[in-house]
Coordinates of C-alpha atoms and ligand atoms in Angstrom, one line a residue:
M521 CA -29.2 -12.2 7.1
D522 CA -28.5 -8.8 5.5
A523 CA -24.8 -9.2 6.3
L524 CA -24.8 -12.6 4.8
K525 CA -26.4 -11.3 1.6
A526 CA -24.0 -8.3 1.4
N527 CA -21.0 -10.5 1.9
Y528 CA -22.0 -13.0 -0.8
L529 CA -23.2 -10.5 -3.4
G530 CA -20.0 -8.5 -2.9
R531 CA -17.7 -11.5 -3.3
I532 CA -19.6 -12.7 -6.3
A533 CA -19.2 -9.3 -8.0
E534 CA -15.5 -9.5 -7.4
A535 CA -15.0 -13.1 -8.5
G536 CA -12.3 -13.3 -11.2
D537 CA -13.2 -16.6 -12.8
E538 CA -15.5 -19.6 -12.8
A539 CA -13.5 -21.5 -10.2
A540 CA -14.0 -18.6 -7.7
L541 CA -17.7 -18.6 -8.5
E542 CA -18.0 -22.3 -7.9
E543 CA -16.3 -21.9 -4.5
L544 CA -18.7 -19.2 -3.5
R545 CA -21.7 -21.3 -4.6
L546 CA -20.5 -24.2 -2.4
A547 CA -19.8 -21.9 0.5
A548 CA -23.4 -20.4 0.3
L549 CA -25.7 -23.0 -1.3
G550 CA -23.7 -26.3 -1.1
K551 CA -24.8 -29.0 1.3
K552 CA -22.8 -27.4 4.2
G553 CA -23.1 -23.9 2.8
E554 CA -24.1 -21.0 5.0
V555 CA -27.5 -20.5 3.5
S556 CA -28.3 -24.2 3.5
L557 CA -27.4 -24.5 7.2
K558 CA -29.7 -21.6 8.0
M559 CA -32.5 -23.3 6.1
R560 CA -31.9 -26.4 8.2
E561 CA -32.4 -24.3 11.3
L562 CA -35.9 -23.4 10.2
G563 CA -37.2 -26.7 11.7
K564 CA -36.2 -25.6 15.1
M565 CA -38.0 -22.3 14.9
S566 CA -41.4 -21.4 16.2
P567 CA -44.1 -21.1 13.5
E568 CA -44.1 -17.3 13.7
Q569 CA -40.4 -17.0 13.3
R570 CA -40.5 -19.5 10.5
Q571 CA -43.1 -17.5 8.7
T572 CA -40.8 -14.5 8.2
A573 CA -37.5 -16.4 8.1
G574 CA -38.6 -19.0 5.6
P575 CA -39.5 -16.6 2.7
A576 CA -36.6 -14.4 3.5
L577 CA -34.1 -17.3 3.2
N578 CA -35.7 -18.5 0.0
A579 CA -35.4 -15.1 -1.5
L580 CA -31.8 -14.9 -0.3
K581 CA -31.1 -18.3 -1.9
S582 CA -32.5 -17.3 -5.2
E583 CA -30.9 -13.9 -5.2
I584 CA -27.4 -15.5 -4.7
D585 CA -28.2 -18.1 -7.3
S586 CA -29.1 -15.5 -9.9
A587 CA -26.1 -13.3 -9.0
L588 CA -23.9 -16.4 -9.6
K589 CA -25.5 -17.1 -13.0
A590 CA -25.3 -13.5 -14.1
K591 CA -21.7 -13.2 -13.1
K592 CA -20.9 -16.5 -14.8
A593 CA -22.4 -15.1 -18.0
A594 CA -20.6 -11.9 -17.7
L595 CA -17.2 -13.7 -17.2
A596 CA -17.9 -15.8 -20.4
D597 CA -18.7 -12.6 -22.4
A598 CA -15.5 -10.9 -21.2
A599 CA -13.5 -14.0 -22.2
L600 CA -15.0 -14.0 -25.6
D601 CA -14.3 -10.2 -26.0
E602 CA -10.8 -10.8 -25.0
R603 CA -10.3 -13.6 -27.5
L604 CA -11.8 -11.5 -30.3
R605 CA -9.5 -8.7 -29.4
A606 CA -6.5 -11.0 -29.5
E607 CA -7.4 -12.6 -32.8
W608 CA -8.4 -9.4 -34.5
L609 CA -7.4 -9.4 -38.1
D610 CA -7.5 -6.5 -40.6
V611 CA -9.0 -8.1 -43.7
T612 CA -8.6 -4.9 -45.6
L613 CA -4.8 -5.0 -45.5
P614 CA -3.2 -5.8 -48.9
G615 CA -1.8 -9.3 -49.2
R616 CA 2.0 -9.9 -49.0
P617 CA 3.3 -10.7 -52.4
R618 CA 5.0 -14.1 -52.8
R619 CA 8.1 -14.6 -54.9
M620 CA 7.5 -17.2 -57.5
G621 CA 10.0 -19.3 -59.4
T622 CA 9.6 -20.3 -63.0
V623 CA 11.1 -22.4 -65.7
H624 CA 14.6 -21.3 -66.8
P625 CA 14.6 -20.1 -70.4
V626 CA 16.9 -22.9 -71.5
S627 CA 14.7 -25.5 -70.0
Q628 CA 11.7 -23.8 -71.5
V629 CA 13.3 -23.9 -75.0
T630 CA 14.3 -27.5 -74.4
D631 CA 10.7 -28.4 -73.7
E632 CA 9.5 -26.5 -76.8
L633 CA 11.9 -28.2 -79.1
T634 CA 11.3 -31.6 -77.6
A635 CA 7.6 -31.2 -78.3
I636 CA 8.2 -30.2 -81.9
F637 CA 10.5 -33.1 -82.6
A638 CA 8.1 -35.5 -80.8
D639 CA 5.5 -34.5 -83.4
M640 CA 7.9 -35.8 -86.0
G641 CA 8.4 -39.1 -84.2
F642 CA 11.6 -38.3 -82.4
A643 CA 12.0 -39.8 -78.8
V644 CA 14.3 -38.3 -76.2
A645 CA 17.6 -40.2 -75.5
E646 CA 20.1 -39.4 -72.8
G647 CA 23.7 -40.1 -71.9
P648 CA 26.2 -39.1 -69.1
Q649 CA 27.9 -35.7 -69.0
I650 CA 31.1 -37.4 -67.9
E651 CA 32.0 -39.6 -70.8
T652 CA 34.8 -42.0 -71.7
D653 CA 36.9 -40.7 -74.6
W654 CA 35.8 -43.7 -76.6
Y655 CA 32.1 -42.5 -76.7
N656 CA 33.1 -38.9 -77.1
F657 CA 35.7 -39.4 -79.8
D658 CA 36.8 -42.8 -81.0
A659 CA 33.3 -44.2 -81.6
L660 CA 32.5 -41.0 -83.6
N661 CA 35.4 -41.7 -85.9
I662 CA 37.8 -39.3 -84.2
P663 CA 40.9 -41.4 -83.5
P664 CA 43.4 -40.3 -80.8
E665 CA 45.7 -38.3 -83.1
H666 CA 42.8 -36.6 -85.0
P667 CA 43.1 -32.8 -85.0
A668 CA 39.4 -32.5 -84.2
R669 CA 40.3 -33.6 -80.6
Q670 CA 42.3 -30.4 -80.1
E671 CA 39.5 -28.3 -81.6
H672 CA 37.1 -29.5 -79.0
D673 CA 38.9 -27.8 -76.1
T674 CA 38.2 -30.8 -73.9
F675 CA 38.0 -30.8 -70.1
F676 CA 39.7 -34.0 -68.8
M677 CA 38.8 -35.5 -65.4
A678 CA 41.7 -35.9 -63.1
R679 CA 43.0 -39.5 -62.6
A680 CA 44.5 -40.9 -59.4
E681 CA 48.3 -41.1 -59.6
G682 CA 49.5 -44.3 -61.2
D683 CA 46.1 -44.9 -62.9
D684 CA 47.1 -44.8 -66.6
R685 CA 43.8 -45.7 -68.1
P686 CA 42.6 -43.0 -70.5
P687 CA 40.9 -40.2 -68.5
H688 CA 37.2 -39.5 -68.6
V689 CA 36.2 -36.3 -70.3
L690 CA 33.3 -33.8 -69.9
R691 CA 31.4 -34.5 -73.1
T692 CA 32.2 -31.9 -75.7
H693 CA 29.1 -32.5 -77.7
T694 CA 25.9 -34.5 -77.5
S695 CA 27.0 -36.8 -80.3
P696 CA 28.2 -39.7 -78.0
V697 CA 24.5 -40.1 -77.2
Q698 CA 24.0 -41.2 -80.8
I699 CA 26.3 -44.2 -80.1
R700 CA 24.6 -45.1 -76.8
A701 CA 21.1 -44.9 -78.3
M702 CA 21.9 -47.0 -81.4
A703 CA 23.9 -49.5 -79.3
A704 CA 20.9 -49.8 -76.9
Q705 CA 18.1 -49.8 -79.5
G706 CA 19.5 -50.7 -82.9
A707 CA 17.9 -49.5 -86.1
P708 CA 15.5 -48.1 -87.2
I709 CA 15.8 -45.2 -84.7
R710 CA 14.6 -41.6 -84.4
V711 CA 15.9 -39.7 -81.3
I712 CA 16.9 -36.3 -80.1
A713 CA 19.4 -35.9 -77.2
P714 CA 19.2 -32.5 -75.5
G715 CA 21.7 -31.8 -72.7
R716 CA 24.7 -30.0 -71.3
V717 CA 28.1 -30.1 -73.0
Y718 CA 31.4 -28.6 -71.9
R719 CA 34.3 -26.8 -73.7
M720 CA 37.1 -24.5 -72.4
D721 CA 35.7 -21.3 -74.0
M722 CA 34.3 -18.1 -72.6
D723 CA 33.1 -14.9 -74.3
Q724 CA 29.9 -13.2 -75.2
T725 CA 28.7 -16.1 -77.3
H726 CA 30.5 -19.0 -75.7
A727 CA 30.3 -20.5 -72.2
P728 CA 32.3 -23.4 -70.8
M729 CA 29.0 -25.2 -70.2
F730 CA 26.3 -24.9 -72.8
H731 CA 23.5 -26.9 -74.2
Q732 CA 23.1 -28.9 -77.4
V733 CA 20.5 -31.0 -78.9
E734 CA 21.5 -33.9 -81.1
G735 CA 19.2 -35.4 -83.7
L736 CA 19.6 -38.9 -85.2
A737 CA 17.4 -40.7 -87.7
I738 CA 18.4 -44.1 -89.1
D739 CA 16.3 -46.1 -91.5
R740 CA 16.6 -48.0 -94.8
D741 CA 16.8 -45.1 -97.2
L742 CA 16.9 -41.8 -95.4
S743 CA 18.7 -39.0 -97.3
M744 CA 19.9 -35.4 -97.0
A745 CA 16.5 -34.4 -98.4
N746 CA 14.8 -35.8 -95.3
L747 CA 17.3 -34.0 -93.1
K748 CA 16.5 -30.7 -94.8
W749 CA 12.8 -31.2 -94.5
V750 CA 13.0 -32.1 -90.8
L751 CA 15.2 -29.0 -90.0
E752 CA 13.0 -26.6 -91.9
E753 CA 9.9 -28.0 -90.3
F754 CA 11.6 -27.7 -86.9
F755 CA 12.8 -24.1 -87.4
S756 CA 9.5 -22.9 -88.8
A757 CA 7.6 -24.4 -85.9
F758 CA 10.1 -23.1 -83.3
F759 CA 10.2 -19.5 -84.7
G760 CA 6.5 -19.5 -85.6
T761 CA 7.2 -18.4 -89.2
H762 CA 8.5 -20.0 -92.3
V763 CA 12.3 -20.2 -92.0
K764 CA 14.4 -21.0 -95.1
T765 CA 17.6 -23.0 -94.5
R766 CA 20.9 -23.0 -96.4
F767 CA 23.2 -26.0 -96.5
R768 CA 27.0 -25.4 -96.8
A769 CA 29.4 -28.2 -97.4
S770 CA 31.5 -28.9 -94.4
H771 CA 33.4 -31.6 -92.6
F772 CA 32.8 -33.6 -89.4
P773 CA 34.6 -36.9 -88.8
F774 CA 31.2 -38.6 -87.9
T775 CA 29.2 -37.6 -91.0
E776 CA 29.8 -38.0 -94.7
P777 CA 28.7 -35.8 -96.5
S778 CA 28.6 -33.1 -93.9
A779 CA 26.8 -29.7 -94.0
E780 CA 26.7 -26.6 -91.9
V781 CA 23.2 -25.2 -91.8
D782 CA 22.3 -21.5 -91.8
I783 CA 18.9 -20.1 -91.2
Q784 CA 17.4 -17.1 -92.9
C785 CA 17.5 -13.8 -91.0
S786 CA 17.6 -10.0 -91.2
W787 CA 20.1 -7.8 -89.4
E788 CA 18.3 -4.5 -89.3
G789 CA 19.4 -2.0 -86.7
G790 CA 21.7 -4.5 -85.0
Q791 CA 18.7 -6.8 -84.3
V792 CA 18.6 -10.3 -85.7
K793 CA 15.2 -11.4 -86.9
V794 CA 14.8 -15.0 -88.0
G795 CA 12.7 -16.0 -91.0
E796 CA 12.9 -12.7 -92.9
G797 CA 15.5 -10.7 -95.0
D798 CA 18.4 -12.1 -97.0
G799 CA 21.0 -12.7 -94.2
W800 CA 22.1 -16.0 -93.0
L801 CA 23.1 -17.3 -89.5
E802 CA 24.9 -20.5 -88.8
V803 CA 23.0 -22.6 -86.3
L804 CA 24.1 -26.2 -86.6
G805 CA 26.2 -29.0 -88.0
S806 CA 24.8 -32.0 -89.7
G807 CA 25.3 -34.8 -92.3
M808 CA 24.7 -38.4 -93.2
V809 CA 26.0 -40.6 -90.4
H810 CA 29.4 -42.1 -91.3
P811 CA 29.4 -45.9 -91.9
K812 CA 32.2 -46.2 -89.3
V813 CA 30.0 -44.6 -86.7
L814 CA 27.1 -47.0 -87.4
Q815 CA 29.6 -49.8 -87.1
S816 CA 30.9 -48.6 -83.7
A817 CA 27.3 -48.7 -82.5
G818 CA 26.7 -52.2 -83.9
V819 CA 24.4 -51.1 -86.8
D820 CA 25.1 -52.6 -90.2
P821 CA 26.0 -49.8 -92.7
D822 CA 25.1 -52.0 -95.6
Q823 CA 21.5 -52.1 -94.4
W824 CA 20.9 -48.8 -92.6
Q825 CA 21.6 -45.2 -93.3
G826 CA 20.5 -41.9 -91.9
F827 CA 21.3 -38.4 -90.8
A828 CA 22.4 -36.6 -87.7
F829 CA 22.6 -33.0 -86.6
G830 CA 23.7 -31.1 -83.5
M831 CA 22.7 -27.5 -82.6
G832 CA 23.2 -25.2 -79.7
I833 CA 20.0 -24.7 -77.6
D834 CA 21.3 -21.6 -75.9
R835 CA 22.0 -20.1 -79.4
I836 CA 18.5 -20.6 -80.7
A837 CA 17.0 -19.5 -77.3
M838 CA 18.9 -16.2 -77.7
L839 CA 17.6 -15.9 -81.3
K840 CA 14.0 -16.6 -80.4
Y841 CA 13.9 -14.3 -77.4
G842 CA 16.4 -11.6 -78.6
I843 CA 18.9 -12.1 -75.8
P844 CA 22.4 -10.7 -76.7
D845 CA 24.8 -12.3 -74.2
L846 CA 24.9 -16.1 -73.6
R847 CA 26.7 -15.7 -70.2
A848 CA 23.6 -14.0 -68.8
F849 CA 21.9 -17.4 -68.9
F850 CA 24.2 -19.0 -66.4
D851 CA 26.2 -16.4 -64.6
S852 CA 24.2 -13.4 -63.6
D853 CA 21.2 -12.3 -61.7
L854 CA 18.5 -13.7 -63.8
R855 CA 15.9 -11.0 -63.0
W856 CA 17.0 -9.0 -66.0
L857 CA 15.6 -11.8 -68.2
R858 CA 12.2 -10.4 -67.3
H859 CA 13.0 -7.7 -69.8
Y860 CA 12.8 -10.4 -72.5
G861 CA 9.4 -11.6 -71.4
F862 CA 10.4 -14.3 -68.9
Q863 CA 8.5 -13.7 -65.6
S864 CA 9.7 -14.0 -62.1
L865 CA 13.1 -15.5 -62.4
D866 CA 13.9 -14.9 -58.7
V867 CA 14.8 -18.5 -58.1
P868 CA 17.6 -18.4 -55.5
M869 CA 19.0 -21.8 -56.7
L870 CA 19.9 -20.3 -60.1
H871 CA 21.7 -17.2 -58.9
G872 CA 25.1 -18.8 -58.2
G873 CA 25.6 -19.9 -61.7
L874 CA 25.6 -23.6 -62.7
N875 CA 28.5 -26.0 -62.5
R876 CA 31.2 -23.5 -61.9
Ligands
LIG681 N1 28.8 -32.7 -82.7 C1 28.9 -31.6 -83.6 C2 29.4 -30.4 -82.8 O1 29.3 -30.4 -81.6 C3 27.6 -31.2 -84.3 C4 27.1 -32.3 -85.2 C5 26.3 -33.3 -84.8 C6 27.6 -32.3 -86.6 C7 25.8 -34.3 -85.6 C8 27.1 -33.3 -87.4 C9 26.2 -34.3 -86.9 O2 29.9 -29.4 -83.4

């Protein structure tokens, strides 16, 4: 019996997992286990023999039983320790910083100006960037031989060979949206149309793709005075300070009379500051919408009149945020813009430049 005990206690101590323990339990205490068989033999013993063998077997049985339970608990503990070790985590380590994207300055400025014009009742209108030359020119009172067509440095879309329809163009300004909006909605109307426009031009202040916002208001008796009020209201809200405007007589085929509009600024130390000083900076073209333009869009010029204006969004973004080079918006690593107060511009999508 001592041998039996030594054998089992030894093997239990060495068991590596629960399955091995269960095997040992069956071998010793199962129905046909060694200890159970010995117990069954008690019946055949003499009473004297039974008196010593009985308690000894019972003691052996409970000793093996508790050894099994203890070992089982020890195995579970070890497994838990192992898991804790494997899943150990240093909660005192500093976090890994995440790179975050943000809104491009041009989109941000577009949102700002949209909100300001919305306060004055202007809705947003849209049109395609690939236009027919009718919408881009003819409907705006720029006939085929008009010199203004050359001034626009237009990109023409390629035509298939043998196709002699007039080619589509990349819109050179947002003014075609005036026609589309009036044709769709009629008068009265009050819309702005922000968006991309294209001209073959490239230097510090010109990019082949840039952004304009068109404004259009048509009603029974709108005048240049309304135009001036709307623009001063806009610039003052946009630059956060009262901004005076100066209207200079000009010419656009689609407005009559026409005016170029300058905003008040100072030029101290090579730095432009809007809304102070006695300098002027040209920022937009405008005028009273030409009767022929109203007609192209199906609006009766005897009943309706109003004003339109078009300005460069990139230009006013540069002015507001003091950014000197337009090309940086579209063509370079945008991280430098942080310098001007735009955070986290590490948006991979924007790095390759747009539409090149
Ligand atoms: N479309 C003109 C431009 O691109 C701007 C403009 C718009 C002028 C509306 C007058 C009225 O230069």
